[in-house]
C-alpha cells in the first residue's frame, strides 16, 4: 500500500505526457493537412514532435508514448490489417511465390552488402555491422545488441534512420510521381472510412475482443512481435473463415498515425546530431545502400512480372512493419500483399539472426 501513491503519481505523469504528445502531434497533423501534404497526420506528427523536442529542450521530457499505451494501439492496428484478408485472398497466395523468393534473396543480398560496407569501409566490427544492417526485425536486433556490442545506441540509431527514411520518403515519393493524386487519394480513403459512431455494437465489440484476445494467443504460440503479428494472424483467420467483418475506423487510424509519427519523432529529438554525426552519416549511407537494393529488385520484378510498382516497393522496403503497413492502408495499396511479404521477412530475420550471431561468436 505504501507504493500506491508513487504508482498513481507515475500513472498521472505518464497520462499527462501522452496528452501533451498527442495534442502536439495532432496540431502538426492538422497543419500538414492544411498545407496539402500527403499522409498529413503521419508527416505532421513526426515533424512537429521532432522539431519542437529538438529546439525546446525543456519540452522534450514531456514527449512520451509509453509501452502500455503503444501496445493496445498496435493490437488494434493489427486487427484492422487482418480485416484485409478474406476467403478470396487464399487464391492469391500462390501468386506471391515469385515475389516472396525475390524478397528473401534481396534480404540476404542487402544484409551482406550492408555488412561489407560497414566492416570494410567504415571499420565496424562484424556483430555491430550485422545488427545495424539486418533489414527487418528492428526491435529484435536492438534487444539482441544488448550485451553483444559496446555501443547499443548505434544499432538503435541505424534502424531509426532507416525507418524514418522510408516513413518520410514514401509519401514524398508518391507526391512527386503522382502529384495531387496521391494526396487526394490518401485523404479520400481516410474520409471514406466509417467513423466510430457509424459502426454497430457487434462489429465494435468484435474489434475490441479480437484485439484483446489475440495477444495471449500469440504468446502461447510464441509468435514474433506478438502485439502486432498476433492480432494480424487471429483477425486474418477469422475474416478468412467469414466469422467476423470488422470495418476500418477512421478515428482509430488517425490516432494510430499520430502515435507512430510521435513515437518516431520522440526518438529522433533525443539523438544529439553533433555527438552522433559520424554514426548518423554512416546510418544514412548504409540505409541508402540497403533501400537501393530492395528498390532495384522491385523495379526488376515490375519490369518482368508486370506487378504494380508501388505495391512492390512498399512490400520490399524494410521500413518497419508497423509503419509500412499503415502507409499501405492510407494510400490504398494491396495491404494483404504488403503485409504478407513483411511478415515473411520479419519471421525469417527473427529465426535466423540468433543463429548467425551464435556462429559469429564461436
Coordinates of C-alpha atoms in Angstrom, one line a residue:
X1 CA 0.0 0.0 0.0
X2 CA 2.9 2.4 0.7
X3 CA 3.8 2.2 -3.0
X4 CA 0.3 3.2 -4.2
X5 CA 0.9 7.0 -4.2
X6 CA 4.1 6.6 -6.2
X7 CA 2.3 4.3 -8.7
X8 CA -0.6 6.7 -9.0
X9 CA 1.8 9.7 -9.4
X10 CA 3.7 7.9 -12.1
X11 CA 0.5 7.0 -14.0
X12 CA -0.7 10.6 -13.7
X13 CA 2.6 11.9 -15.1
X14 CA 2.5 9.3 -17.9
X15 CA -1.0 10.2 -18.9
X16 CA -0.1 13.9 -18.9
X17 CA 2.9 13.1 -21.2
X18 CA 0.6 11.2 -23.6
X19 CA -1.9 14.1 -23.7
X20 CA 0.9 16.7 -24.4
X21 CA 2.4 14.4 -27.1
X22 CA -0.8 13.5 -28.9
X23 CA -2.0 17.2 -28.7
X24 CA 1.2 18.4 -30.3
X25 CA 1.1 15.6 -32.9
X26 CA -2.5 16.5 -33.8
X27 CA -1.6 20.1 -34.2
X28 CA 1.2 19.1 -36.5
X29 CA -1.1 16.8 -38.4
X30 CA -3.7 19.5 -38.9
X31 CA -1.1 21.9 -40.1
X32 CA 0.3 19.4 -42.6
X33 CA -3.3 18.7 -43.8
X34 CA -3.9 22.4 -44.3
X35 CA -0.7 22.6 -46.4
X36 CA -1.9 19.7 -48.6
X37 CA 0.9 17.3 -47.7
X38 CA 0.5 13.5 -48.3
X39 CA -0.3 11.4 -45.2
X40 CA -0.6 14.6 -43.2
X41 CA -1.2 13.0 -39.8
X42 CA 1.9 10.8 -40.2
X43 CA 4.2 13.5 -41.5
X44 CA 2.8 16.3 -39.3
X45 CA 3.1 14.3 -36.1
X46 CA 6.6 13.2 -36.7
X47 CA 7.9 16.6 -37.8
X48 CA 6.2 18.6 -35.1
X49 CA 7.4 16.3 -32.2
X50 CA 10.9 16.1 -33.7
X51 CA 11.4 19.9 -34.3
X52 CA 9.8 21.1 -31.1
X53 CA 11.6 18.5 -29.0
X54 CA 14.9 19.2 -30.7
X55 CA 14.7 23.0 -30.4
X56 CA 13.0 23.4 -27.0
X57 CA 14.9 21.1 -24.6
X58 CA 12.5 22.0 -21.7
X59 CA 9.6 20.4 -23.5
X60 CA 11.5 17.3 -24.6
X61 CA 10.9 15.3 -21.4
X62 CA 7.1 15.9 -21.7
X63 CA 7.0 13.9 -25.0
X64 CA 6.4 10.2 -24.4
X65 CA 4.4 7.3 -25.8
X66 CA 4.8 4.7 -23.1
X67 CA 4.7 1.0 -24.0
X68 CA 1.4 0.4 -22.1
X69 CA -0.3 2.9 -24.4
X70 CA 1.6 1.9 -27.6
X71 CA 0.8 -1.9 -27.4
X72 CA -3.1 -1.5 -27.4
X73 CA -2.8 0.8 -30.4
X74 CA -0.7 -1.9 -32.2
X75 CA -3.2 -4.6 -31.2
X76 CA -6.0 -2.5 -32.8
X77 CA -3.9 -1.8 -35.9
X78 CA -3.0 -5.5 -36.4
X79 CA -6.7 -6.3 -36.1
X80 CA -7.7 -3.8 -38.8
X81 CA -4.9 -5.1 -41.0
X82 CA -6.1 -8.6 -40.6
X83 CA -9.5 -7.5 -41.9
X84 CA -8.0 -7.1 -45.4
X85 CA -7.7 -10.9 -45.6
X86 CA -10.7 -12.7 -46.9
X87 CA -11.6 -16.1 -48.5
X88 CA -10.5 -14.9 -51.9
X89 CA -7.0 -14.0 -50.6
X90 CA -6.1 -17.7 -50.3
X91 CA -6.2 -18.0 -54.1
X92 CA -3.7 -15.1 -54.4
X93 CA -1.1 -16.7 -52.1
X94 CA 0.2 -18.9 -55.0
X95 CA 0.9 -15.7 -57.0
X96 CA 3.1 -14.5 -54.2
X97 CA 5.7 -17.2 -54.6
X98 CA 7.9 -15.4 -57.1
X99 CA 7.9 -12.1 -55.2
X100 CA 8.4 -13.8 -51.8
X101 CA 11.5 -15.7 -53.1
X102 CA 12.8 -12.4 -54.7
X103 CA 12.2 -10.6 -51.4
X104 CA 14.2 -13.3 -49.5
X105 CA 17.1 -13.1 -52.0
X106 CA 17.0 -9.3 -51.7
X107 CA 17.1 -9.5 -47.9
X108 CA 20.2 -11.8 -48.0
X109 CA 21.9 -9.7 -50.6
X110 CA 21.1 -6.4 -48.8
X111 CA 22.4 -7.8 -45.5
X112 CA 25.7 -9.0 -47.0
X113 CA 26.3 -5.7 -48.9
X114 CA 25.4 -3.6 -45.9
X115 CA 27.7 -5.6 -43.6
X116 CA 30.6 -5.5 -46.1
X117 CA 30.2 -1.7 -46.4
X118 CA 30.4 -1.2 -42.6
X119 CA 33.2 -3.6 -42.0
X120 CA 35.4 -2.9 -45.0
X121 CA 34.9 0.8 -45.4
X122 CA 33.8 2.1 -42.0
X123 CA 35.8 -0.2 -39.7
X124 CA 32.8 -1.5 -37.7
X125 CA 33.0 -4.9 -36.1
X126 CA 31.1 -7.8 -37.6
X127 CA 28.5 -8.2 -34.9
X128 CA 27.6 -4.5 -34.8
X129 CA 27.5 -4.4 -38.6
X130 CA 25.1 -7.3 -38.8
X131 CA 22.8 -5.9 -36.1
X132 CA 22.8 -2.5 -37.8
X133 CA 22.1 -3.7 -41.3
X134 CA 19.6 -6.5 -40.8
X135 CA 16.6 -5.4 -42.8
X136 CA 13.6 -6.2 -40.6
X137 CA 13.1 -7.2 -37.0
X138 CA 14.3 -3.9 -35.7
X139 CA 13.1 -4.5 -32.1
X140 CA 14.7 -7.9 -32.0
X141 CA 18.0 -6.5 -33.4
X142 CA 18.1 -3.8 -30.7
X143 CA 17.3 -6.3 -28.0
X144 CA 20.0 -8.8 -29.2
X145 CA 22.5 -5.9 -29.3
X146 CA 22.4 -5.6 -25.5
X147 CA 25.5 -7.2 -24.1
X148 CA 26.8 -8.1 -27.5
X149 CA 28.1 -4.7 -28.7
X150 CA 29.8 -1.9 -26.9
X151 CA 27.6 0.9 -28.2
X152 CA 24.0 -0.4 -28.2
X153 CA 22.6 3.0 -29.2
X154 CA 24.3 2.8 -32.5
X155 CA 22.2 -0.2 -33.5
X156 CA 19.0 1.6 -32.5
X157 CA 20.1 4.7 -34.4
X158 CA 20.8 2.8 -37.6
X159 CA 17.3 1.2 -37.6
X160 CA 15.7 4.5 -36.6
X161 CA 17.3 6.3 -39.5
X162 CA 16.2 3.6 -42.0
X163 CA 12.6 3.6 -40.7
X164 CA 12.5 7.4 -40.8
X165 CA 13.8 7.5 -44.4
X166 CA 11.1 5.1 -45.5
X167 CA 8.4 6.7 -43.4
X168 CA 9.1 10.2 -44.6
X169 CA 10.3 9.3 -48.1
X170 CA 7.3 7.2 -49.2
X171 CA 4.7 9.9 -49.0
X172 CA 7.1 12.4 -50.7
X173 CA 7.9 9.8 -53.4
X174 CA 4.3 9.3 -54.1
X175 CA 3.6 13.0 -54.0
X176 CA 6.4 13.6 -56.6
X177 CA 5.3 10.8 -59.0
X178 CA 1.6 11.0 -58.6
X179 CA 1.3 14.7 -57.7
X180 CA -2.0 15.8 -56.2
X181 CA -3.5 12.3 -56.9
X182 CA -1.6 10.7 -54.1
X183 CA -2.6 13.4 -51.6
X184 CA -6.3 13.3 -52.6
X185 CA -6.3 9.5 -52.6
X186 CA -4.9 9.3 -49.0
X187 CA -7.4 11.9 -47.8
X188 CA -10.3 10.3 -49.6
X189 CA -9.5 6.8 -48.2
X190 CA -9.4 8.2 -44.7
X191 CA -12.7 10.2 -45.0
X192 CA -14.5 7.3 -46.7
X193 CA -13.9 5.1 -43.7
X194 CA -16.8 4.8 -41.3
X195 CA -16.4 6.8 -38.1
X196 CA -16.9 5.2 -34.7
X197 CA -20.5 6.4 -34.4
X198 CA -21.5 4.6 -37.6
X199 CA -20.2 1.2 -36.5
X200 CA -22.7 -1.1 -34.9
X201 CA -22.0 -2.6 -31.5
X202 CA -21.4 -6.1 -32.8
X203 CA -18.6 -5.0 -35.1
X204 CA -17.2 -2.7 -32.5
X205 CA -17.3 -5.5 -29.9
X206 CA -15.6 -7.9 -32.4
X207 CA -12.9 -5.3 -33.0
X208 CA -12.1 -5.0 -29.2
X209 CA -12.5 -8.7 -28.5
X210 CA -10.1 -9.8 -31.3
X211 CA -7.6 -7.1 -30.4
X212 CA -7.5 -8.1 -26.7
X213 CA -7.6 -11.8 -27.0
X214 CA -5.0 -12.1 -29.8
X215 CA -2.1 -11.1 -27.6
X216 CA -2.3 -14.1 -25.2
X217 CA -2.9 -16.4 -28.2
X218 CA 0.3 -15.0 -29.9
X219 CA 2.3 -15.5 -26.6
X220 CA 1.1 -19.1 -26.4
X221 CA 2.3 -19.8 -30.0
X222 CA 5.5 -17.7 -29.4
X223 CA 4.9 -15.6 -32.4
X224 CA 7.5 -12.8 -33.0
X225 CA 6.1 -9.3 -32.3
X226 CA 3.0 -10.8 -30.5
X227 CA 1.4 -7.4 -30.0
X228 CA 1.3 -6.9 -33.8
X229 CA 1.6 -10.2 -35.7
X230 CA -0.8 -11.9 -33.1
X231 CA -3.8 -9.7 -34.0
X232 CA -2.9 -9.9 -37.7
X233 CA -2.9 -13.7 -37.5
X234 CA -6.1 -14.0 -35.4
X235 CA -8.0 -11.3 -37.3
X236 CA -6.9 -12.8 -40.7
X237 CA -8.0 -16.3 -39.7
X238 CA -11.4 -15.1 -38.5
X239 CA -12.0 -13.0 -41.6
X240 CA -10.9 -15.8 -44.0
X241 CA -13.3 -18.1 -42.2
X242 CA -16.1 -15.5 -42.6
X243 CA -16.8 -15.3 -38.8
X244 CA -16.2 -11.5 -38.4
X245 CA -16.3 -8.5 -40.7
X246 CA -14.6 -5.6 -39.0
X247 CA -14.5 -2.3 -40.9
X248 CA -11.7 0.3 -40.7
X249 CA -12.4 3.0 -38.2
X250 CA -11.3 6.5 -39.3
X251 CA -10.7 7.9 -35.9
X252 CA -8.6 5.0 -34.8
X253 CA -6.4 5.1 -37.9
X254 CA -5.9 8.9 -37.3
X255 CA -4.9 8.1 -33.7
X256 CA -2.5 5.3 -35.0
X257 CA -0.8 7.7 -37.3
X258 CA -0.3 10.3 -34.6
X259 CA 1.1 7.7 -32.2
X260 CA 3.5 6.1 -34.7
X261 CA 4.6 9.5 -36.0
X262 CA 5.0 10.9 -32.5
X263 CA 6.9 7.8 -31.3
X264 CA 9.5 8.2 -34.2
X265 CA 9.7 12.0 -33.6
X266 CA 10.2 11.4 -29.9
X267 CA 13.1 9.1 -30.6
X268 CA 14.6 11.4 -33.2
X269 CA 14.6 14.5 -30.9
X270 CA 16.7 12.7 -28.3
X271 CA 19.5 12.0 -30.8
X272 CA 22.2 14.6 -30.5
X273 CA 23.4 15.0 -34.0
X274 CA 26.6 16.8 -33.1
X275 CA 27.7 13.8 -30.9
X276 CA 26.4 11.2 -33.3
X277 CA 27.2 12.8 -36.6
X278 CA 29.6 10.1 -37.7
X279 CA 27.1 7.4 -36.9
X280 CA 24.2 9.3 -38.4
X281 CA 26.1 9.7 -41.7
X282 CA 27.0 6.0 -41.7
X283 CA 23.4 5.1 -40.9
X284 CA 22.1 7.2 -43.8
X285 CA 24.7 5.7 -46.2
X286 CA 24.0 2.1 -45.2
X287 CA 20.3 2.7 -45.3
X288 CA 20.5 4.2 -48.8
X289 CA 22.5 1.1 -49.9
X290 CA 20.0 -1.3 -48.4
X291 CA 17.0 0.6 -49.7
X292 CA 18.6 0.9 -53.1
X293 CA 19.0 -2.9 -53.4
X294 CA 15.4 -3.5 -52.4
X295 CA 14.1 -0.8 -54.8
X296 CA 16.2 -2.3 -57.6
X297 CA 14.7 -5.7 -57.0
X298 CA 11.2 -4.1 -57.1
X299 CA 11.8 -2.4 -60.4
X300 CA 13.2 -5.6 -62.0
X301 CA 10.2 -7.6 -60.8
X302 CA 7.9 -4.8 -62.1
X303 CA 9.6 -5.0 -65.5
X304 CA 9.4 -8.8 -65.8
X305 CA 6.2 -9.6 -63.9
X306 CA 4.1 -6.6 -64.6
X307 CA 3.1 -6.2 -60.9
X308 CA 2.1 -2.8 -59.5
X309 CA 5.3 -0.9 -58.9
X310 CA 4.1 0.9 -55.8
X311 CA 2.8 -2.3 -54.2
X312 CA 6.2 -4.0 -54.9
X313 CA 8.1 -1.0 -53.5
X314 CA 6.1 -0.9 -50.2
X315 CA 6.2 -4.7 -49.9
X316 CA 10.0 -4.8 -50.3
X317 CA 11.4 -1.7 -48.5
X318 CA 12.3 -2.5 -44.8
X319 CA 10.8 0.5 -43.1
X320 CA 9.3 -1.1 -40.0
X321 CA 6.3 -3.4 -40.1
X322 CA 4.0 -1.0 -38.2
X323 CA 4.9 2.0 -40.3
X324 CA 4.9 0.4 -43.8
X325 CA 1.6 -1.4 -43.3
X326 CA 0.0 1.8 -42.1
X327 CA 1.2 3.6 -45.2
X328 CA -0.3 0.8 -47.3
X329 CA -3.7 1.4 -45.7
X330 CA -3.5 5.2 -46.0
X331 CA -2.6 5.2 -49.7
X332 CA -4.9 2.3 -50.7
X333 CA -2.3 -0.3 -51.7
X334 CA -2.8 -4.0 -51.7
X335 CA -2.5 -4.3 -47.9
X336 CA -2.5 -8.2 -47.8
X337 CA 0.3 -8.3 -50.4
X338 CA 2.4 -5.8 -48.5
X339 CA 1.8 -7.3 -45.0
X340 CA 2.4 -10.9 -46.2
X341 CA 5.9 -10.0 -47.6
X342 CA 6.9 -8.0 -44.5
X343 CA 5.8 -10.8 -42.1
X344 CA 7.8 -13.4 -44.1
X345 CA 10.9 -11.1 -43.8
X346 CA 10.4 -10.5 -40.1
X347 CA 9.9 -14.2 -39.3
X348 CA 13.0 -15.1 -41.4
X349 CA 15.1 -12.5 -39.8
X350 CA 13.9 -13.3 -36.2
X351 CA 14.7 -17.0 -36.7
X352 CA 18.0 -16.6 -38.5
X353 CA 19.5 -13.7 -36.5
X354 CA 20.2 -15.6 -33.2
X355 CA 21.8 -18.5 -35.2
X356 CA 24.0 -16.2 -37.2
X357 CA 25.1 -14.3 -34.1
X358 CA 26.0 -17.5 -32.3
X359 CA 28.0 -18.6 -35.3
X360 CA 29.9 -15.2 -35.2
X361 CA 30.6 -15.6 -31.5
X362 CA 32.1 -19.1 -32.0

